[in-house]
Coordinates of C-alpha atoms in Angstrom, one line a residue:
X1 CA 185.3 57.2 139.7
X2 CA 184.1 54.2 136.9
X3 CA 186.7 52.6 134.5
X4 CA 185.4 51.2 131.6
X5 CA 186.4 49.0 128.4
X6 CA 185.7 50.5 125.2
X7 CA 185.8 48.3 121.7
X8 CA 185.3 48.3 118.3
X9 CA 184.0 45.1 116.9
X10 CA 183.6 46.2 113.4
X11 CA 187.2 45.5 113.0
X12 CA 186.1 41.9 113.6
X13 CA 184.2 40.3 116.4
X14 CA 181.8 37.7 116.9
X15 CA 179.3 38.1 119.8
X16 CA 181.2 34.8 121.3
X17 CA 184.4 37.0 121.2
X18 CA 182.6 40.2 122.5
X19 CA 180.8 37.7 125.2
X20 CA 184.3 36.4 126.5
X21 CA 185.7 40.3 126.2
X22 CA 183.1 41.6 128.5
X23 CA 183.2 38.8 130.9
X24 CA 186.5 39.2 131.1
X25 CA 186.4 42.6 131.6
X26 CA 183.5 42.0 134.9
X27 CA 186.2 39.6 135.9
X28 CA 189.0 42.1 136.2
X29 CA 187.1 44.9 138.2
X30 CA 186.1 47.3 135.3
X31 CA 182.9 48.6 135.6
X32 CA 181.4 48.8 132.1
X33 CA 181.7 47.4 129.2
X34 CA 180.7 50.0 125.9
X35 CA 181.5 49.6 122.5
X36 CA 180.7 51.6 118.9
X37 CA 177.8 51.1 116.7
X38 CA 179.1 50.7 113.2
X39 CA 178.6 48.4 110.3
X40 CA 181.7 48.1 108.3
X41 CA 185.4 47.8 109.2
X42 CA 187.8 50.7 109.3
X43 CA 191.2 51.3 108.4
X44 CA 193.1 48.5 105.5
X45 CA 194.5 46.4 108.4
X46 CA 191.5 44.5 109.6
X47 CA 189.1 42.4 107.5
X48 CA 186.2 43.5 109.3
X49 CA 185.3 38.9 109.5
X50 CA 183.3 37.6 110.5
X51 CA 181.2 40.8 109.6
X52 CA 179.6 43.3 111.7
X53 CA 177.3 42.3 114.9
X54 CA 174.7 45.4 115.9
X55 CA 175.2 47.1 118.9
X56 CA 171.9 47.1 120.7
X57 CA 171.4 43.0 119.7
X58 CA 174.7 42.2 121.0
X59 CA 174.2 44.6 124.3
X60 CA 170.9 42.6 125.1
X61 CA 172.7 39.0 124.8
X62 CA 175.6 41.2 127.2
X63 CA 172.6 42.1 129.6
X64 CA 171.8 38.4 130.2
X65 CA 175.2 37.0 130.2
X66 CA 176.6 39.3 132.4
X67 CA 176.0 40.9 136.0
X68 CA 177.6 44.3 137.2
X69 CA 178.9 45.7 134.1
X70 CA 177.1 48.8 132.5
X71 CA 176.5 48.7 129.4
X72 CA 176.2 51.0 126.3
X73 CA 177.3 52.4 123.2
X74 CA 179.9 55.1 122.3
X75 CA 178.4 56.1 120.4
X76 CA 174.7 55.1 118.2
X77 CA 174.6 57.1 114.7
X78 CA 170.9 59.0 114.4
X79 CA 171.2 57.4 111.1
X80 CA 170.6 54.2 111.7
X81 CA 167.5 53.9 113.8
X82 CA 164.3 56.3 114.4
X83 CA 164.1 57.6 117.8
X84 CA 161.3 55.8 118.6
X85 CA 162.0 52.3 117.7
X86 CA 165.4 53.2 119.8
X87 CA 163.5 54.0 122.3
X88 CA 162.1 50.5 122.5
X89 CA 165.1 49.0 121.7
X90 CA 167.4 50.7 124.9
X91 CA 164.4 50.7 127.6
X92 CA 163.9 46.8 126.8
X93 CA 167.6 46.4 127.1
X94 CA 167.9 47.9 129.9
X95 CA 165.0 45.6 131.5
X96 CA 166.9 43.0 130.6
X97 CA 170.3 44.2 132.5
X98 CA 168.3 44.8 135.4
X99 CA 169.1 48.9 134.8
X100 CA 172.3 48.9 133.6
X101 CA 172.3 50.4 130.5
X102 CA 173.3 53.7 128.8
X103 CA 173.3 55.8 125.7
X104 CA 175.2 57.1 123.8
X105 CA 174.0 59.1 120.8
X106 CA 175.5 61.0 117.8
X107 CA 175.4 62.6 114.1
X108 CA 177.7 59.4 112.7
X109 CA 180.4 60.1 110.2
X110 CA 181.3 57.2 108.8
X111 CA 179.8 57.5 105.1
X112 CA 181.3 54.5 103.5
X113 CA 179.0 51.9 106.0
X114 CA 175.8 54.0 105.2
X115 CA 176.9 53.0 101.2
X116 CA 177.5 49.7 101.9
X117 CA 174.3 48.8 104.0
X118 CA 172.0 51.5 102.1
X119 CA 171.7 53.8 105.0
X120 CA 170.6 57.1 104.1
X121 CA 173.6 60.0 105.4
X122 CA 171.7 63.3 105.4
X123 CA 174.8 66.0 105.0
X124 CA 172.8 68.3 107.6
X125 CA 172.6 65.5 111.0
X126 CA 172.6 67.8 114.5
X127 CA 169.2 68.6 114.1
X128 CA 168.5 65.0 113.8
X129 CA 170.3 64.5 117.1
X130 CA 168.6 67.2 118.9
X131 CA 164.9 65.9 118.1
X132 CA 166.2 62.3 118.6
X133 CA 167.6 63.1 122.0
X134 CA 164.2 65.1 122.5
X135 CA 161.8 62.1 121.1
X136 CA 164.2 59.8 123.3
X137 CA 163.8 61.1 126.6
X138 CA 160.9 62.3 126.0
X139 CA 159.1 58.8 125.4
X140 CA 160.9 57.6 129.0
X141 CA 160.3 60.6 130.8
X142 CA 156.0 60.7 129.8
X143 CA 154.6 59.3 133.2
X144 CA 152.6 55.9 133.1
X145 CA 149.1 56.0 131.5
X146 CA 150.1 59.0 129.5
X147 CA 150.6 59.7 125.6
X148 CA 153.9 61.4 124.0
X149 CA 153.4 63.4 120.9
X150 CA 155.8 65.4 119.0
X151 CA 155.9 67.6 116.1
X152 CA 159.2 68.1 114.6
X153 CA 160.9 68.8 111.7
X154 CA 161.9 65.6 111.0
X155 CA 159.9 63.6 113.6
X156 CA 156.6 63.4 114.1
X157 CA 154.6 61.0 116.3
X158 CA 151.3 60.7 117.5
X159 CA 150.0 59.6 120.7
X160 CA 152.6 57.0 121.7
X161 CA 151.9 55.1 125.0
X162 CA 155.4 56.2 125.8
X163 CA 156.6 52.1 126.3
X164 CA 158.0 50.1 127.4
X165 CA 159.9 52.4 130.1
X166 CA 163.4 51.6 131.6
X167 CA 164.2 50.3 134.7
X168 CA 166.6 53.4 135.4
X169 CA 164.8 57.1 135.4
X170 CA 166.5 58.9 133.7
X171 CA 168.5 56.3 131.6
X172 CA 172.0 57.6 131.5
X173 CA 172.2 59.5 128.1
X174 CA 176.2 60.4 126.7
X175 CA 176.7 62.9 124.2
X176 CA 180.4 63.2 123.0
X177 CA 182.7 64.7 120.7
X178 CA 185.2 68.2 120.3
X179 CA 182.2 70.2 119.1
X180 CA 182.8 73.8 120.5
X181 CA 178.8 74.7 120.8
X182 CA 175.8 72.7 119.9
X183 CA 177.6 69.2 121.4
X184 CA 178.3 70.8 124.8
X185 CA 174.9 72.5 124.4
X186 CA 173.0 68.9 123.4
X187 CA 175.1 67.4 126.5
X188 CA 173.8 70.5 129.0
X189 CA 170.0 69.5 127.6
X190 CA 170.1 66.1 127.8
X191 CA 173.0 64.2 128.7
X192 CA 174.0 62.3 131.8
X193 CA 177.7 62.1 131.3
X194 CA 179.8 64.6 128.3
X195 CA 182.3 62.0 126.8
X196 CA 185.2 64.0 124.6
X197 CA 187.4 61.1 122.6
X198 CA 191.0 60.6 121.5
X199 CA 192.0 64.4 121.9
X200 CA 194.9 65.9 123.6
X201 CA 194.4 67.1 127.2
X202 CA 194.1 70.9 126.6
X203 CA 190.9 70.0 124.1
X204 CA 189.8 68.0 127.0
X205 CA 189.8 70.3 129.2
X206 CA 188.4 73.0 127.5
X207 CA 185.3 71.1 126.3
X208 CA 184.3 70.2 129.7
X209 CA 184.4 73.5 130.6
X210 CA 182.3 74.2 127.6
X211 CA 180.0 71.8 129.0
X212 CA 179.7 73.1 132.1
X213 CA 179.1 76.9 131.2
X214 CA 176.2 75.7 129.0
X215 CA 174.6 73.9 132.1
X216 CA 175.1 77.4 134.0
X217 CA 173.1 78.8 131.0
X218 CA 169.9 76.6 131.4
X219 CA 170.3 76.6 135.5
X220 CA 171.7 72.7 135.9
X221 CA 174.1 72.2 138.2
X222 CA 177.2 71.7 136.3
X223 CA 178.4 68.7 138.5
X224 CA 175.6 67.0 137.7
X225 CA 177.5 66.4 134.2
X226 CA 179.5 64.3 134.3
X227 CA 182.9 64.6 132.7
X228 CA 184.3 61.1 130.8
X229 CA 187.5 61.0 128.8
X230 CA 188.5 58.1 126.2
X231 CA 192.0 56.7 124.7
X232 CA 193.2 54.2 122.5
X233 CA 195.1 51.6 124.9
X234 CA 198.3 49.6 124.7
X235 CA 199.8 48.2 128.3
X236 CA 201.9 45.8 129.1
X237 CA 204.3 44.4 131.3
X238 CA 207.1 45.6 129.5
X239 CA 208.1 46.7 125.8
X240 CA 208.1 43.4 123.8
X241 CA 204.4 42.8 125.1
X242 CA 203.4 46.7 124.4
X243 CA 205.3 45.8 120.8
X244 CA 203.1 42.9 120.1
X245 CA 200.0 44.2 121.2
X246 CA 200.8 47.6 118.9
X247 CA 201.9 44.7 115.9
X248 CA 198.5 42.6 116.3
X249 CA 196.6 45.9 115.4
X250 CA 198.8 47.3 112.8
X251 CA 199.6 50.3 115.1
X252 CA 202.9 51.4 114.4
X253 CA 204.1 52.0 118.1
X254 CA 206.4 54.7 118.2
X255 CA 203.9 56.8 116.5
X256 CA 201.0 55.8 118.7
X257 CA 203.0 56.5 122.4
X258 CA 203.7 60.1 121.3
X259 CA 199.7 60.7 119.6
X260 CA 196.6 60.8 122.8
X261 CA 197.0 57.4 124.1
X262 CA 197.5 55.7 127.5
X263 CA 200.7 53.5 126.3
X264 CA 203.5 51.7 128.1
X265 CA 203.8 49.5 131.3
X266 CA 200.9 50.0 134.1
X267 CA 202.7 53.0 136.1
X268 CA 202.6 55.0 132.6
X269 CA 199.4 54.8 132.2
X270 CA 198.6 55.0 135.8
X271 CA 200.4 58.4 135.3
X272 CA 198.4 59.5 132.7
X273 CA 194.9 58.3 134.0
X274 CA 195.9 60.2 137.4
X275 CA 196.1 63.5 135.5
X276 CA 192.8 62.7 133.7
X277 CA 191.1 62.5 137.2
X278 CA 193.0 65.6 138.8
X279 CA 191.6 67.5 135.4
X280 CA 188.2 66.1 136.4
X281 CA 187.5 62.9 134.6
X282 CA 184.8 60.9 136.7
X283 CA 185.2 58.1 134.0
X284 CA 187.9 56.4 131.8
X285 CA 187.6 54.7 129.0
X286 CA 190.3 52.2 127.7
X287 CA 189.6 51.8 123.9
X288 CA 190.8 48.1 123.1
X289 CA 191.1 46.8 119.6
X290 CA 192.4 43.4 120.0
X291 CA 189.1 41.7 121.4
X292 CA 190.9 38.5 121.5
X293 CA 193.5 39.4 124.1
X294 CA 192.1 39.0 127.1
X295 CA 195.0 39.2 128.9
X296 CA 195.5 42.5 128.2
X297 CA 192.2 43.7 129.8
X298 CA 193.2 41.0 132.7
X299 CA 196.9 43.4 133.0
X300 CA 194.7 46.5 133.3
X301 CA 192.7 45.2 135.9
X302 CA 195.4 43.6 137.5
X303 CA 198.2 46.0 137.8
X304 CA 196.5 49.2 137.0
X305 CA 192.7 49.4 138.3
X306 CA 194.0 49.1 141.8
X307 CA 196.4 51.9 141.9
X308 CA 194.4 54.4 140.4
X309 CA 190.9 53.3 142.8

């Protein structure tokens, strides 16, 4: 069972705050540190200063400035790079961590950053996932002194020496989301782990098991996916600190405990988690927004880590 923080420092974080975030969270016992890949700020609460950092950049400084924490992204849009500068991008960062990377790839949604930074959104992106995740680990998985081409639809490459390779074989790859076919299909292909996000146990539950029929389709052993849940997160000791964490992200509180969340002091949460795991979860991810408050990834990993290992 892994515990991980999850962040999102598009709402506003420098790699120095990110740095002291993830060494904070090594400090505390988690064991990875993931956070999204976007561009712009979301939401009207947060400025979004001092402007976005990119994901696989700020991973690579993570790789040499920290020592046990995996590391990864939940999740990279297909939109943003081609699968086989990614490639390079992920095996070298990996390298650098000494094999401790992972990754996590989607379709992106987020329209208004592809305006801002000219990204191209295509309306039609699964296939774009399904030859990425094919270029991807295909490109790792060619063996030394052999060439990688492909011929897709929207791909095309031409013998690649397949380089540089990852420390890891296979690198961990996550594909996430409530899709009811082609993501638990996509996960049964290719994936290492099958992440569903900020959904209400029952979706949870039944998109796992989606996951694991389509490995029983293609003949994979269905345990060998592994079954990760994530929430939004607000702990604290008692309610005035749970109050002021939900105030320093605009959240408005009473709203947030009753929505898919882990909320409240360390044994509600440790509550909550517990089912997760009993449902099947073999990772958890506590989404944090406040990077600043390292305390409250300290309070996780004080008074909640423990009870649930």
């Amino acid at each position: 069972m892994e515990f991980c923080v999850f962040t999102e420092p598009q709402q506003g974080a420098s790699y120095d705050t990110q740095l002291a975030f993830a060494q904070q969270a090594e400090e505390s016992g988690f064991d990875g540190f993931f956070r999204s890949d976007h561009y712009l700020a979301m939401g009207d609460f947060f400025s979004g200063e001092p402007g976005p950092t990119d994901a696989w950049t700020t991973l690579a400084g993570l790789a040499r400035e920290t020592t046990s924490l995996r590391l990864g992204t939940l999740v990279s849009s297909v939109t943003y790079r081609s699968p086989g500068v990614l490639a390079i991008q992920v095996a070298q960062v990996d390298q650098m961590s000494g094999g401790r990377v992972e990754l996590g790839l989607g379709t992106g949604w987020f329209e208004a950053e592809h305006a801002a930074y000219g990204i191209p959104f295509p309306r039609r992106r699964f296939d774009l996932l399904e030859e990425q995740l094919e270029v991807v680990t295909g490109l790792w998985g060619t063996p030394a002194g052999e060439t990688f081409s492909y011929d897709g639809s929207h791909y095309q490459l031409t013998d690649s020496p397949a380089l540089p390779k990852p420390v890891q074989s296979p690198l961990p790859v996550i594909v996430g989301g409530a899709g009811l076919k082609r993501t638990p299909s996509l996960a049964a292909r290719f994936a290492a782990e099958h992440n569903i996000a900020f959904q209400p146990e029952d979706v949870v539950v039944d998109r796992w098991a989606r996951g694991r029929a389509a490995c029983e389709e293609i003949g994979r052993d269905p345990a060998t996916l592994r079954q990760t849940v994530a929430l939004t997160t607000l702990a604290g000791a008692n309610e005035a600190e749970v109050a002021r964490r939900a105030s320093a992200t605009g959240v408005a509180l009473d709203d947030f405990r009753t929505g898919h969340t882990f909320c409240g002091s360390a044994q509600e949460i440790v509550d909550r988690a517990g089912r997760l795991i009993e449902l099947g979860a073999r990772r958890i991810y506590f989404q944090m927004i406040d990077m600043t408050d390292l305390d409250h990834v300290a309070f996780l990993g004080e008074e909640v880590l423990p009870q649930l290992r």
